[in-house]
Amino acid sequence: MFSANTVIGQTGSFAKEKPREEGHEFKWPAEGLTTVPDWIYTSPEIYEREVERIFHGRTWNFVALEAEIPNPGDYKRSFVGPTPVVVSRNTDGTVHVFENRCAHRGVEFCRQPLGNAKEFVCPYHSWSYDLVGNLQGIPFKRGVKGEGGGMPKDFKNADHNLTKLKVTVLHGVVFASFAEDMEPIEAYLSPEILKDFNVVFKDRKLKILGYYRNELPGNWKLYHENLKDPYHATLLHSFLVTFGLMVAGSKNGMIADPKGRHGTLASAKPDNVATALDDEVKKEMRAYREDFKLADGRFLDYVREFDSPWSVTMQTIWPNFIVQRELNTLGIRHIVPNGPHSQIMLWTMFGYDTDDEEMTRHRLRQGNLMGPSGFLGLEDNEAIKFLQEGVRRSPSERGVLKLGGTSTGSTNSVIDEAAIRGMYAYYREEMGL
Amino acid sequence: MYAGYDMQAVDAKSVRELRFEIEEFHTEYCNMLDRGALDQWVDFFAEDSLYRITARENADAGLRVGLVYAEGRGMIRDRAFAIMHTQMFAPRYMQHFTSNVQVISVEGPDLGLGDGSLIKAQSNYLLLQTLVDGPTTIHQSGRYYDTFVREKGRLLIRERQCIYDTVLIANDLVYPV
């Protein structure tokens, strides 16, 4: 069921989801970062401010992988925040991003998820644009002979190009920004985050394995929280816990950048989880299932293909990008915020061009962990949906983030919410809250 | 059209019999899923089998990823166990409807009626989902591309490709198709 199908408490019907009275000032609770007010997940004004200040503000937004558009003329229909854009490769090989909105009447002209074109032509009145978004042709620009009409004499094509975004490419990953004066992407990511980003992308040629797309009926920030929340990973996900992919008591880390906006949730898988965990730890984890044995254990094999101490790194890159390295299943998730109570999640799964047939099949088998039917993925989608329903429908107004005290940023313990607090410290600054 | 499932010339009389048999197969298979008898799911598969659910955009582009991707009965069994005993999700009911069964090709003894025969077919499916606190919705509109193998007189799935048109999934897909 899509969020638009909600019957009990239709989305937008609760007081918390409605615009506040004129002049209302949103105030973060006095307790600070150990308390999260529900209105950051439900308020339409807060959502609008997020689009303006975050997605359209000083951020690098993921838009595409270069492997999706390898050849001149290749394009991808994408999004920056909720805003439709086109990512296009020009004849000279450079990558360009512009709004998917005809400069004439506003038609979202590009409809194919991926394709190849010599030019972009708006289907409504045939205005045409080149591969970098410059207006090329307008039919009957000078009118029809004998009948007049047409554009005024002072009309200049150059004044009516598509709205272009700033673009940067790092190791095959394409980012775009509405801001003119963004710092270089390496500085934006920070050395702390760049390290594990490079493990996946640097000096690698990706081979796209395919796509998943889903609507997740929860606020977009909840997905960032989920991956800055190692606590849940050890409690919700039977697969992680039972097979030792991430358990309390083994080697884990939650690495944040100095600003607190990005994160890497990292874990090193013990060889044998049954012996690595003491009984006290097992008792705390209800999801641990001693009786659960796989009939086909191949799909949890770990081929050590990376120079990294971690077998798992889940990176949250502010504001719309997730990099998944879960053993050998690799992918990215592109978050498209869709109002306060919904997000569209676009997943691209990949391997490397050096993979042989068996490695490709290993990644395909292991892919069962993630995605909207993944053993882990579907549990996250359910939990986030439940959370959104809880904050929407309940008159209570606060969530609690007290694990690990009041600290913010990186931690070694998984029983800690410091990375979520760190993200909200940054968020409050950006949002003026 | 899915690669490897091009329409072949087939014997008209045996095809009628096979189509009826495949319709019966779908009925039993879907009844099993809709009852939630997932422990019996594996019984519909041959030992060396491939089961995949994927979006039509992947199928059309020849991309191999599966929303669900199972090689062999072991992986089928593991997924059934996980759904029944370990996975966290909201309660729901599913109903499958299949139609438009078309036999695509027949290989093997006795025009597909002998053991070891391989029969390819395609069928449309409609998957309805009812969350217990929500309306009944069309969760997927899709198509099965099946390769059946006959063992001891019975059809078993050698390959089932569930290709769904509903590319944008409503949150998630919990139960098999």
Coordinates of C-alpha atoms in Angstrom, one line a residue:
Chain A
M1 CA 0.0 0.0 0.0
F2 CA 1.4 3.4 -0.9
S3 CA 1.1 6.1 1.7
A4 CA -1.5 7.8 -0.5
N5 CA -3.8 4.8 0.2
T6 CA -3.8 5.3 4.0
V7 CA -7.3 5.0 5.4
I8 CA -6.8 5.3 9.1
G9 CA -5.6 8.8 9.7
Q10 CA -5.0 9.8 6.2
T11 CA -1.7 11.5 5.6
G12 CA -2.0 15.2 6.3
S13 CA -5.1 14.9 8.5
F14 CA -3.5 15.3 11.9
A15 CA -2.7 18.6 13.5
K16 CA 1.0 17.8 13.5
E17 CA 0.9 17.6 9.7
K18 CA -0.9 20.8 9.1
P19 CA 0.6 24.3 8.6
R20 CA 1.0 26.2 11.8
E21 CA -0.6 29.5 12.4
E22 CA 1.0 32.6 10.9
G23 CA 4.2 33.6 12.8
H24 CA 4.6 30.2 14.6
E25 CA 8.2 29.6 15.5
F26 CA 9.5 26.1 15.7
K27 CA 11.6 25.6 18.8
W28 CA 13.7 22.6 19.5
P29 CA 13.0 21.2 23.0
A30 CA 15.2 22.8 25.7
E31 CA 16.7 19.4 26.6
G32 CA 18.7 19.6 23.4
L33 CA 19.9 16.7 21.2
T34 CA 18.7 14.0 23.6
T35 CA 15.2 14.9 22.5
V36 CA 13.8 14.9 19.0
P37 CA 10.6 16.8 18.4
D38 CA 8.1 15.0 16.2
W39 CA 7.4 18.0 14.0
I40 CA 10.7 17.5 12.1
Y41 CA 9.0 14.4 10.6
T42 CA 5.5 15.8 10.1
S43 CA 5.5 19.5 9.5
P44 CA 5.0 20.8 5.9
E45 CA 6.8 24.0 6.7
I46 CA 9.8 22.1 8.0
Y47 CA 9.8 20.0 4.9
E48 CA 9.7 23.1 2.6
R49 CA 12.6 24.6 4.6
E50 CA 14.6 21.4 4.2
V51 CA 14.1 21.4 0.4
E52 CA 15.2 25.0 0.2
R53 CA 18.1 25.0 2.7
I54 CA 19.4 21.4 2.4
F55 CA 18.5 19.8 -0.9
H56 CA 18.6 23.1 -2.9
G57 CA 21.2 24.6 -0.5
R58 CA 24.9 24.1 0.1
T59 CA 25.0 20.3 -0.4
W60 CA 26.4 17.9 -3.0
N61 CA 23.5 15.6 -4.0
F62 CA 24.0 12.2 -5.6
V63 CA 22.4 12.0 -9.1
A64 CA 24.0 9.1 -11.0
L65 CA 26.8 6.6 -11.4
E66 CA 29.0 7.2 -14.4
A67 CA 28.6 3.5 -15.3
E68 CA 24.9 4.3 -16.1
I69 CA 25.8 6.9 -18.7
P70 CA 29.1 5.6 -20.2
N71 CA 28.7 7.0 -23.8
P72 CA 28.2 10.5 -25.3
G73 CA 24.5 11.2 -25.5
D74 CA 23.7 8.8 -22.6
Y75 CA 21.3 10.3 -20.1
K76 CA 19.5 9.5 -16.8
R77 CA 16.4 10.9 -15.4
S78 CA 17.2 11.8 -11.8
F79 CA 16.4 14.0 -8.8
V80 CA 18.0 16.5 -6.5
G81 CA 15.8 16.5 -3.5
P82 CA 12.3 16.2 -4.9
T83 CA 13.3 18.2 -8.0
P84 CA 13.5 16.3 -11.3
V85 CA 16.8 16.7 -13.2
V86 CA 18.5 15.1 -16.2
V87 CA 22.0 13.9 -16.0
S88 CA 23.6 14.0 -19.5
R89 CA 26.9 13.1 -21.0
N90 CA 28.0 15.5 -23.7
T91 CA 29.8 14.6 -26.9
D92 CA 33.1 15.7 -25.2
G93 CA 32.6 13.2 -22.4
T94 CA 31.7 15.8 -19.7
V95 CA 28.7 15.2 -17.5
H96 CA 26.0 17.9 -17.1
V97 CA 23.0 18.2 -14.9
F98 CA 20.0 20.4 -15.6
E99 CA 16.4 20.7 -14.4
N100 CA 13.9 18.4 -16.2
R101 CA 11.7 21.4 -16.9
C102 CA 11.2 23.0 -20.2
A103 CA 12.1 26.7 -20.1
H104 CA 9.0 27.4 -22.1
R105 CA 6.0 26.1 -20.1
G106 CA 7.6 23.9 -17.5
V107 CA 7.0 20.5 -19.0
E108 CA 9.0 17.7 -17.4
F109 CA 10.2 16.6 -20.8
C110 CA 12.5 13.6 -20.1
R111 CA 10.4 10.5 -19.3
Q112 CA 12.8 7.6 -19.8
P113 CA 14.8 6.4 -16.8
L114 CA 17.8 5.9 -19.0
G115 CA 18.5 6.5 -22.6
N116 CA 20.7 8.0 -25.4
A117 CA 19.9 11.2 -27.3
K118 CA 21.4 13.7 -29.7
E119 CA 19.3 16.4 -28.2
F120 CA 16.4 16.8 -25.8
V121 CA 13.1 17.8 -27.4
C122 CA 10.1 18.9 -25.3
P123 CA 7.2 16.9 -26.6
Y124 CA 4.7 19.7 -26.1
H125 CA 6.0 22.5 -28.4
S126 CA 9.2 20.9 -29.7
W127 CA 11.6 23.3 -28.1
S128 CA 14.9 21.6 -28.3
Y129 CA 18.0 21.6 -26.1
D130 CA 21.5 20.3 -26.6
L131 CA 23.2 17.8 -24.3
V132 CA 24.4 20.5 -21.9
G133 CA 20.9 22.1 -21.6
N134 CA 21.3 25.1 -23.9
L135 CA 18.2 26.1 -25.9
Q136 CA 18.7 25.2 -29.5
G137 CA 15.6 25.5 -31.5
I138 CA 12.1 27.0 -31.3
P139 CA 9.6 26.0 -34.0
F140 CA 8.2 29.0 -35.9
K141 CA 10.5 31.3 -33.9
R142 CA 9.9 34.0 -36.6
G143 CA 6.3 33.2 -37.0
V144 CA 4.6 32.1 -40.2
K145 CA 5.1 34.1 -43.4
G146 CA 2.2 36.4 -44.1
E147 CA 0.6 35.7 -40.7
G148 CA 3.1 37.1 -38.3
G149 CA 3.4 35.8 -34.8
G150 CA 6.7 34.4 -33.5
M151 CA 9.0 35.6 -30.8
P152 CA 9.8 39.3 -30.2
K153 CA 12.9 40.5 -32.0
D154 CA 14.9 40.9 -28.8
F155 CA 14.3 37.2 -27.8
K156 CA 17.6 35.5 -27.1
N157 CA 17.8 31.7 -26.9
A158 CA 20.7 32.1 -24.4
D159 CA 18.3 33.7 -21.9
H160 CA 16.1 30.6 -22.0
N161 CA 18.4 27.6 -21.3
L162 CA 17.5 24.9 -18.9
T163 CA 18.4 25.6 -15.3
K164 CA 21.8 24.1 -14.9
L165 CA 23.3 22.7 -11.7
K166 CA 26.9 22.5 -10.6
V167 CA 28.4 19.1 -11.2
T168 CA 31.2 17.1 -9.8
V169 CA 32.4 13.6 -10.4
L170 CA 34.4 11.5 -7.9
H171 CA 35.6 8.0 -8.8
G172 CA 32.6 7.5 -11.1
V173 CA 30.0 9.0 -8.8
V174 CA 28.2 12.1 -10.0
F175 CA 27.0 14.7 -7.6
A176 CA 25.1 18.0 -8.4
S177 CA 24.3 21.1 -6.5
F178 CA 22.0 24.1 -6.9
A179 CA 24.6 26.1 -4.9
E180 CA 27.2 28.0 -7.0
D181 CA 30.0 28.0 -4.6
M182 CA 30.3 24.5 -3.3
E183 CA 33.5 23.2 -1.7
P184 CA 35.3 20.4 -3.6
I185 CA 33.6 17.0 -3.1
E186 CA 36.6 15.6 -1.3
A187 CA 36.4 18.3 1.3
Y188 CA 32.6 18.0 1.5
L189 CA 32.9 14.3 2.3
S190 CA 35.9 14.7 4.7
P191 CA 38.8 12.3 5.0
E192 CA 36.9 10.2 7.6
I193 CA 34.2 9.4 5.0
L194 CA 36.4 9.5 1.9
K195 CA 38.4 6.5 3.3
D196 CA 35.5 4.0 3.0
F197 CA 34.0 5.7 0.0
N198 CA 37.3 5.1 -1.8
V199 CA 37.3 1.4 -0.8
V200 CA 34.2 0.9 -3.0
F201 CA 34.8 3.3 -5.8
K202 CA 38.4 4.3 -6.3
D203 CA 40.1 2.7 -9.3
R204 CA 37.1 0.5 -9.9
K205 CA 34.9 0.2 -12.9
L206 CA 31.3 -0.6 -12.0
K207 CA 29.1 -3.1 -13.7
I208 CA 25.5 -2.3 -13.1
L209 CA 23.5 -5.4 -12.0
G210 CA 20.1 -3.7 -11.8
Y211 CA 17.6 -1.5 -9.9
Y212 CA 15.0 -1.6 -7.2
R213 CA 12.6 1.3 -6.5
N214 CA 10.2 1.7 -3.7
E215 CA 8.1 4.2 -1.9
L216 CA 8.9 4.2 1.8
P217 CA 6.2 5.9 3.8
G218 CA 8.5 7.6 6.2
N219 CA 10.3 10.9 6.5
W220 CA 13.6 11.0 4.6
K221 CA 15.7 11.7 7.7
L222 CA 14.6 8.4 9.2
Y223 CA 16.7 6.6 6.6
H224 CA 19.8 8.5 7.6
E225 CA 18.9 7.8 11.3
N226 CA 18.5 4.1 10.5
L227 CA 22.1 3.9 9.2
K228 CA 23.5 6.1 12.0
D229 CA 21.8 3.8 14.5
P230 CA 24.0 0.7 15.0
Y231 CA 21.8 -0.1 18.1
H232 CA 18.9 -1.2 15.9
A233 CA 21.1 -3.4 13.7
T234 CA 21.9 -5.6 16.6
L235 CA 18.3 -5.9 17.7
L236 CA 15.9 -5.8 14.7
H237 CA 17.8 -7.9 12.1
S238 CA 17.8 -11.6 12.9
F239 CA 20.1 -12.2 9.9
L240 CA 22.7 -9.8 11.1
V241 CA 22.6 -11.1 14.6
T242 CA 22.3 -14.8 14.0
F243 CA 25.0 -14.9 11.3
G244 CA 27.3 -12.4 13.0
L245 CA 27.2 -9.8 10.3
M246 CA 26.9 -7.1 12.9
V247 CA 26.5 -7.9 16.6
A248 CA 27.1 -6.1 19.8
G249 CA 30.4 -7.2 21.3
S250 CA 32.2 -7.8 18.0
K251 CA 34.3 -5.2 16.3
N252 CA 32.1 -2.3 15.1
G253 CA 32.4 1.4 14.5
M254 CA 30.2 4.4 13.8
I255 CA 32.3 6.9 12.1
A256 CA 31.1 10.5 11.6
D257 CA 32.6 13.4 9.7
P258 CA 33.6 16.4 11.8
K259 CA 30.3 18.2 10.9
G260 CA 28.2 15.2 11.9
R261 CA 26.2 15.1 8.6
H262 CA 27.8 12.0 7.0
G263 CA 28.4 8.6 8.6
T264 CA 29.9 5.2 8.1
L265 CA 28.4 2.3 10.0
A266 CA 31.1 -0.3 10.0
S267 CA 31.5 -3.8 11.3
A268 CA 34.0 -6.6 11.1
K269 CA 32.4 -10.0 10.9
P270 CA 33.8 -12.6 13.4
D271 CA 34.5 -16.0 11.9
N272 CA 32.2 -17.8 14.2
V273 CA 29.5 -15.8 15.9
A274 CA 28.3 -18.7 18.1
T275 CA 31.6 -18.7 19.9
A276 CA 32.4 -15.0 19.6
L277 CA 29.4 -14.0 21.7
D278 CA 29.0 -14.7 25.3
D279 CA 25.6 -15.9 26.6
E280 CA 24.9 -12.6 28.3
V281 CA 25.0 -10.8 24.9
K282 CA 22.9 -13.4 23.2
K283 CA 20.3 -13.1 25.9
E284 CA 19.9 -9.3 25.2
M285 CA 19.4 -9.9 21.5
R286 CA 15.9 -11.3 21.0
A287 CA 16.6 -11.6 17.3
Y288 CA 19.4 -14.1 17.9
R289 CA 18.2 -17.5 16.7
E290 CA 20.4 -20.4 17.7
D291 CA 18.1 -22.8 15.8
F292 CA 18.3 -20.9 12.5
K293 CA 20.7 -22.8 10.2
L294 CA 20.9 -22.0 6.5
A295 CA 20.2 -24.8 4.0
D296 CA 22.4 -23.0 1.6
G297 CA 25.1 -21.0 3.4
R298 CA 26.8 -19.8 0.2
F299 CA 25.0 -16.5 0.2
L300 CA 26.7 -15.4 3.4
D301 CA 30.2 -16.2 2.2
Y302 CA 32.6 -13.3 2.3
V303 CA 35.1 -13.0 -0.4
R304 CA 37.8 -10.7 0.9
E305 CA 38.1 -8.4 -2.1
F306 CA 38.8 -5.1 -0.2
D307 CA 41.7 -3.6 1.6
S308 CA 39.7 -2.7 4.7
P309 CA 39.4 -4.0 8.2
W310 CA 35.6 -3.8 7.8
S311 CA 33.4 -6.5 6.2
V312 CA 30.4 -4.1 6.3
T313 CA 30.3 -0.4 5.7
M314 CA 27.1 1.5 5.3
Q315 CA 27.7 5.1 4.4
T316 CA 25.2 7.9 4.7
I317 CA 26.3 10.8 2.6
W318 CA 24.3 14.0 3.3
P319 CA 21.7 14.6 2.1
N320 CA 20.5 11.9 -0.3
F321 CA 23.0 9.2 -0.7
I322 CA 23.7 5.8 0.8
V323 CA 26.7 3.6 -0.2
Q324 CA 26.1 -0.1 0.8
R325 CA 29.0 -2.5 1.1
E326 CA 27.5 -5.5 3.0
L327 CA 30.1 -8.3 2.6
N328 CA 30.1 -8.6 -1.2
T329 CA 26.8 -7.1 -2.1
L330 CA 27.3 -3.6 -3.3
G331 CA 24.9 -0.9 -4.1
I332 CA 23.8 2.7 -3.7
R333 CA 20.5 4.1 -2.5
H334 CA 19.3 7.5 -3.8
I335 CA 16.8 9.1 -1.4
V336 CA 14.1 11.3 -3.1
P337 CA 12.2 13.1 -0.4
N338 CA 8.5 13.1 -1.2
G339 CA 6.8 15.3 1.3
P340 CA 7.2 15.0 5.1
H341 CA 5.7 11.5 5.3
S342 CA 7.2 9.8 2.3
Q343 CA 10.4 9.1 0.4
I344 CA 11.2 7.4 -2.8
M345 CA 14.2 5.0 -2.6
L346 CA 16.1 4.3 -5.7
W347 CA 18.5 1.4 -5.4
T348 CA 21.3 0.6 -7.9
M349 CA 23.0 -2.7 -7.4
F350 CA 26.4 -3.3 -8.9
G351 CA 29.6 -5.3 -9.1
Y352 CA 32.9 -4.6 -10.8
D353 CA 33.9 -5.2 -14.4
T354 CA 36.6 -7.6 -13.2
D355 CA 34.0 -10.0 -11.7
D356 CA 33.8 -13.4 -13.3
E357 CA 30.5 -15.3 -13.7
E358 CA 30.8 -16.9 -10.3
M359 CA 31.5 -13.6 -8.5
T360 CA 28.5 -12.0 -10.3
R361 CA 26.3 -14.8 -9.1
H362 CA 27.7 -14.6 -5.6
R363 CA 26.7 -10.9 -5.5
L364 CA 23.3 -11.7 -7.0
R365 CA 22.7 -14.4 -4.3
Q366 CA 23.9 -12.1 -1.5
G367 CA 21.7 -9.4 -2.9
N368 CA 18.9 -11.2 -1.0
L369 CA 20.0 -9.3 2.1
M370 CA 19.1 -5.9 0.8
G371 CA 16.4 -4.1 -1.2
P372 CA 12.7 -3.9 -0.6
S373 CA 12.5 -7.8 -0.3
G374 CA 15.9 -8.1 1.4
F375 CA 16.2 -10.0 4.7
L376 CA 17.5 -6.8 6.2
G377 CA 16.1 -4.3 3.8
L378 CA 12.4 -5.1 4.3
E379 CA 12.7 -5.0 8.0
D380 CA 14.1 -1.4 7.9
N381 CA 11.3 -0.4 5.6
E382 CA 8.7 -1.8 7.9
A383 CA 10.3 -0.2 11.0
I384 CA 10.6 3.2 9.4
K385 CA 6.9 3.0 8.3
F386 CA 5.8 2.1 11.8
L387 CA 7.8 5.0 13.2
Q388 CA 6.2 7.5 10.8
E389 CA 2.8 6.2 11.7
G390 CA 3.6 6.5 15.4
V391 CA 4.8 10.1 15.2
R392 CA 2.0 11.2 12.9
R393 CA -0.9 9.7 14.8
S394 CA 0.1 10.1 18.4
P395 CA -0.4 13.3 20.3
S396 CA 2.9 12.8 22.2
E397 CA 5.6 14.9 20.7
R398 CA 9.0 13.7 21.6
G399 CA 11.5 11.0 20.8
V400 CA 14.4 10.1 23.0
L401 CA 18.1 9.8 22.0
K402 CA 19.9 9.2 25.3
L403 CA 22.0 6.1 24.5
G404 CA 25.6 7.1 25.2
G405 CA 24.7 10.3 27.0
T406 CA 24.9 13.6 25.2
S407 CA 28.0 13.1 23.1
T408 CA 27.9 13.6 19.3
G409 CA 29.8 12.0 16.5
S410 CA 31.9 8.8 16.2
T411 CA 31.7 5.9 18.6
N412 CA 33.1 2.4 19.0
S413 CA 30.1 1.0 20.8
V414 CA 27.0 0.1 18.9
I415 CA 24.8 0.8 21.9
D416 CA 25.0 4.5 21.2
E417 CA 23.1 7.2 19.4
A418 CA 25.9 9.8 19.2
A419 CA 25.9 9.8 15.4
I420 CA 22.2 10.6 15.2
R421 CA 22.7 13.4 17.8
G422 CA 25.6 14.7 15.7
M423 CA 23.5 14.7 12.6
Y424 CA 20.8 16.8 14.3
A425 CA 23.3 19.2 15.7
Y426 CA 24.3 19.9 12.1
Y427 CA 20.7 19.9 10.9
R428 CA 19.6 22.4 13.5
E429 CA 22.3 24.8 12.4
E430 CA 21.4 24.5 8.7
M431 CA 17.7 24.8 9.5
G432 CA 17.9 27.6 12.0
L433 CA 16.2 25.5 14.7
Chain B
M1 CA 8.9 -10.7 -24.1
Y2 CA 11.6 -12.2 -22.0
A3 CA 14.9 -13.4 -23.5
G4 CA 14.9 -17.2 -24.1
Y5 CA 11.1 -17.2 -24.2
D6 CA 10.4 -16.8 -27.9
M7 CA 7.3 -18.4 -29.2
Q8 CA 8.0 -21.8 -30.9
A9 CA 5.9 -24.0 -33.1
V10 CA 4.2 -26.4 -30.8
D11 CA 1.8 -29.3 -31.3
A12 CA -1.7 -27.9 -30.9
K13 CA -3.3 -30.9 -29.2
S14 CA -0.6 -31.5 -26.6
V15 CA -0.5 -27.8 -25.9
R16 CA -4.1 -27.8 -24.8
E17 CA -3.3 -30.5 -22.3
L18 CA -0.2 -28.8 -21.1
R19 CA -1.9 -25.5 -20.7
F20 CA -4.5 -27.1 -18.5
E21 CA -1.8 -28.8 -16.5
I22 CA 0.0 -25.5 -16.0
E23 CA -3.2 -23.8 -14.9
E24 CA -3.6 -26.5 -12.3
F25 CA 0.0 -26.0 -11.3
H26 CA -0.6 -22.2 -10.8
T27 CA -3.7 -22.9 -8.8
E28 CA -2.0 -25.2 -6.4
Y29 CA 1.1 -23.0 -6.2
C30 CA -0.9 -19.8 -5.6
N31 CA -3.2 -21.6 -3.1
M32 CA -0.2 -22.7 -1.1
L33 CA 1.2 -19.1 -1.0
D34 CA -2.1 -17.5 -0.3
R35 CA -2.7 -19.9 2.6
G36 CA 0.7 -19.0 3.9
A37 CA 1.9 -22.6 3.7
L38 CA 5.4 -21.5 2.9
D39 CA 7.0 -24.6 4.2
Q40 CA 5.6 -26.3 1.1
W41 CA 6.9 -23.7 -1.3
V42 CA 10.1 -25.7 -2.0
D43 CA 8.0 -28.7 -3.1
F44 CA 7.2 -26.9 -6.4
F45 CA 10.8 -26.6 -7.4
A46 CA 13.3 -29.0 -9.1
E47 CA 16.6 -29.5 -7.3
D48 CA 18.5 -27.4 -9.8
S49 CA 16.3 -24.4 -10.2
L50 CA 16.3 -20.6 -10.4
Y51 CA 13.7 -18.3 -8.9
R52 CA 13.9 -14.6 -9.5
I53 CA 11.5 -11.7 -8.9
T54 CA 12.6 -8.6 -10.7
A55 CA 11.3 -5.3 -12.1
R56 CA 10.4 -5.2 -15.8
E57 CA 13.0 -2.5 -16.3
N58 CA 15.7 -4.9 -15.3
A59 CA 14.3 -7.7 -17.4
D60 CA 14.1 -5.4 -20.5
A61 CA 17.6 -4.2 -20.0
G62 CA 19.0 -7.7 -19.5
L63 CA 20.1 -6.8 -15.9
R64 CA 20.3 -9.8 -13.6
V65 CA 19.5 -8.4 -10.2
G66 CA 16.7 -10.0 -8.3
L67 CA 14.4 -8.5 -5.7
V68 CA 14.5 -12.1 -4.7
Y69 CA 17.1 -14.3 -6.3
A70 CA 17.3 -18.0 -5.4
E71 CA 19.6 -20.6 -6.9
G72 CA 18.4 -24.0 -5.9
R73 CA 16.0 -25.5 -3.4
G74 CA 18.3 -24.6 -0.4
M75 CA 17.8 -20.9 -1.0
I76 CA 14.1 -21.3 -1.5
R77 CA 13.9 -23.2 1.8
D78 CA 16.0 -20.5 3.6
R79 CA 13.8 -17.7 2.5
A80 CA 10.6 -19.6 3.4
F81 CA 12.1 -20.2 6.9
A82 CA 13.1 -16.6 7.3
I83 CA 9.7 -15.2 6.4
M84 CA 7.9 -17.7 8.6
H85 CA 10.1 -17.4 11.7
T86 CA 12.6 -14.5 11.8
Q87 CA 11.4 -11.6 9.7
M88 CA 9.7 -8.5 11.2
F89 CA 6.9 -7.1 9.2
A90 CA 3.3 -6.0 9.6
P91 CA 0.6 -8.7 9.2
R92 CA -0.9 -9.0 5.7
Y93 CA -2.9 -11.2 3.4
M94 CA -2.0 -11.9 -0.2
Q95 CA -4.0 -13.2 -3.1
H96 CA -2.6 -14.3 -6.4
F97 CA -4.5 -14.4 -9.7
T98 CA -3.1 -15.9 -12.8
S99 CA -4.4 -15.9 -16.3
N100 CA -3.4 -15.9 -20.0
V101 CA -1.3 -19.0 -19.8
Q102 CA 0.5 -19.6 -23.0
V103 CA 2.8 -22.6 -23.8
I104 CA 5.9 -21.2 -25.6
S105 CA 7.9 -24.3 -26.3
V106 CA 8.1 -28.0 -25.6
E107 CA 11.2 -30.1 -25.6
G108 CA 11.5 -33.8 -24.7
P109 CA 9.6 -37.1 -25.0
D110 CA 5.9 -37.6 -25.8
L111 CA 5.3 -33.9 -26.7
G112 CA 6.0 -32.8 -23.2
L113 CA 4.1 -35.5 -21.5
G114 CA 7.2 -37.7 -20.8
D115 CA 9.6 -37.4 -17.9
G116 CA 12.5 -35.1 -18.5
S117 CA 10.5 -32.8 -20.8
L118 CA 11.1 -29.1 -20.6
I119 CA 8.1 -26.9 -21.1
K120 CA 8.3 -23.1 -21.3
A121 CA 5.2 -21.0 -20.6
Q122 CA 4.2 -17.5 -19.8
S123 CA 1.3 -16.3 -17.7
N124 CA 0.1 -13.0 -16.3
Y125 CA -0.3 -12.6 -12.6
L126 CA -1.9 -10.1 -10.4
L127 CA -0.9 -9.9 -6.7
L128 CA -3.3 -8.3 -4.3
Q129 CA -2.1 -7.3 -0.8
T130 CA -4.2 -6.5 2.1
L131 CA -2.6 -4.9 5.1
V132 CA -4.9 -5.7 8.0
D133 CA -5.3 -2.0 8.8
G134 CA -5.6 -0.9 5.2
P135 CA -7.4 -1.3 1.9
T136 CA -6.8 -4.2 -0.5
T137 CA -4.4 -2.9 -3.2
I138 CA -2.8 -4.2 -6.3
H139 CA 0.7 -4.9 -5.1
Q140 CA 2.1 -6.2 -8.4
S141 CA 1.0 -6.6 -11.9
G142 CA 3.4 -9.0 -13.6
R143 CA 4.2 -12.0 -15.7
Y144 CA 5.6 -15.4 -14.9
Y145 CA 8.1 -16.8 -17.4
D146 CA 8.4 -20.4 -16.4
T147 CA 10.4 -23.4 -17.4
F148 CA 8.9 -26.6 -16.1
V149 CA 10.6 -29.9 -16.0
R150 CA 8.6 -33.1 -15.7
E151 CA 9.7 -35.5 -13.0
K152 CA 7.8 -38.7 -12.2
G153 CA 4.9 -37.4 -14.3
R154 CA 4.7 -34.1 -12.3
L155 CA 5.7 -30.6 -13.4
L156 CA 8.3 -28.8 -11.3
I157 CA 9.8 -25.4 -11.7
R158 CA 13.2 -25.4 -13.3
E159 CA 13.1 -21.6 -13.7
R160 CA 10.5 -19.0 -12.6
Q161 CA 11.1 -15.4 -13.6
C162 CA 8.5 -13.2 -12.0
I163 CA 8.7 -9.9 -13.9
Y164 CA 6.7 -7.2 -12.4
D165 CA 5.4 -4.0 -14.1
T166 CA 4.8 -2.3 -10.8
V167 CA 8.3 -1.0 -10.8
L168 CA 7.8 1.4 -7.9
I169 CA 7.0 -1.0 -5.0
A170 CA 4.7 0.1 -2.2
N171 CA 7.3 -0.1 0.6
D172 CA 8.3 -3.7 0.3
L173 CA 7.5 -7.2 -0.9
V174 CA 7.4 -9.7 1.9
Y175 CA 6.0 -13.0 0.6
P176 CA 7.0 -14.7 -2.6
V177 CA 5.2 -14.3 -5.9

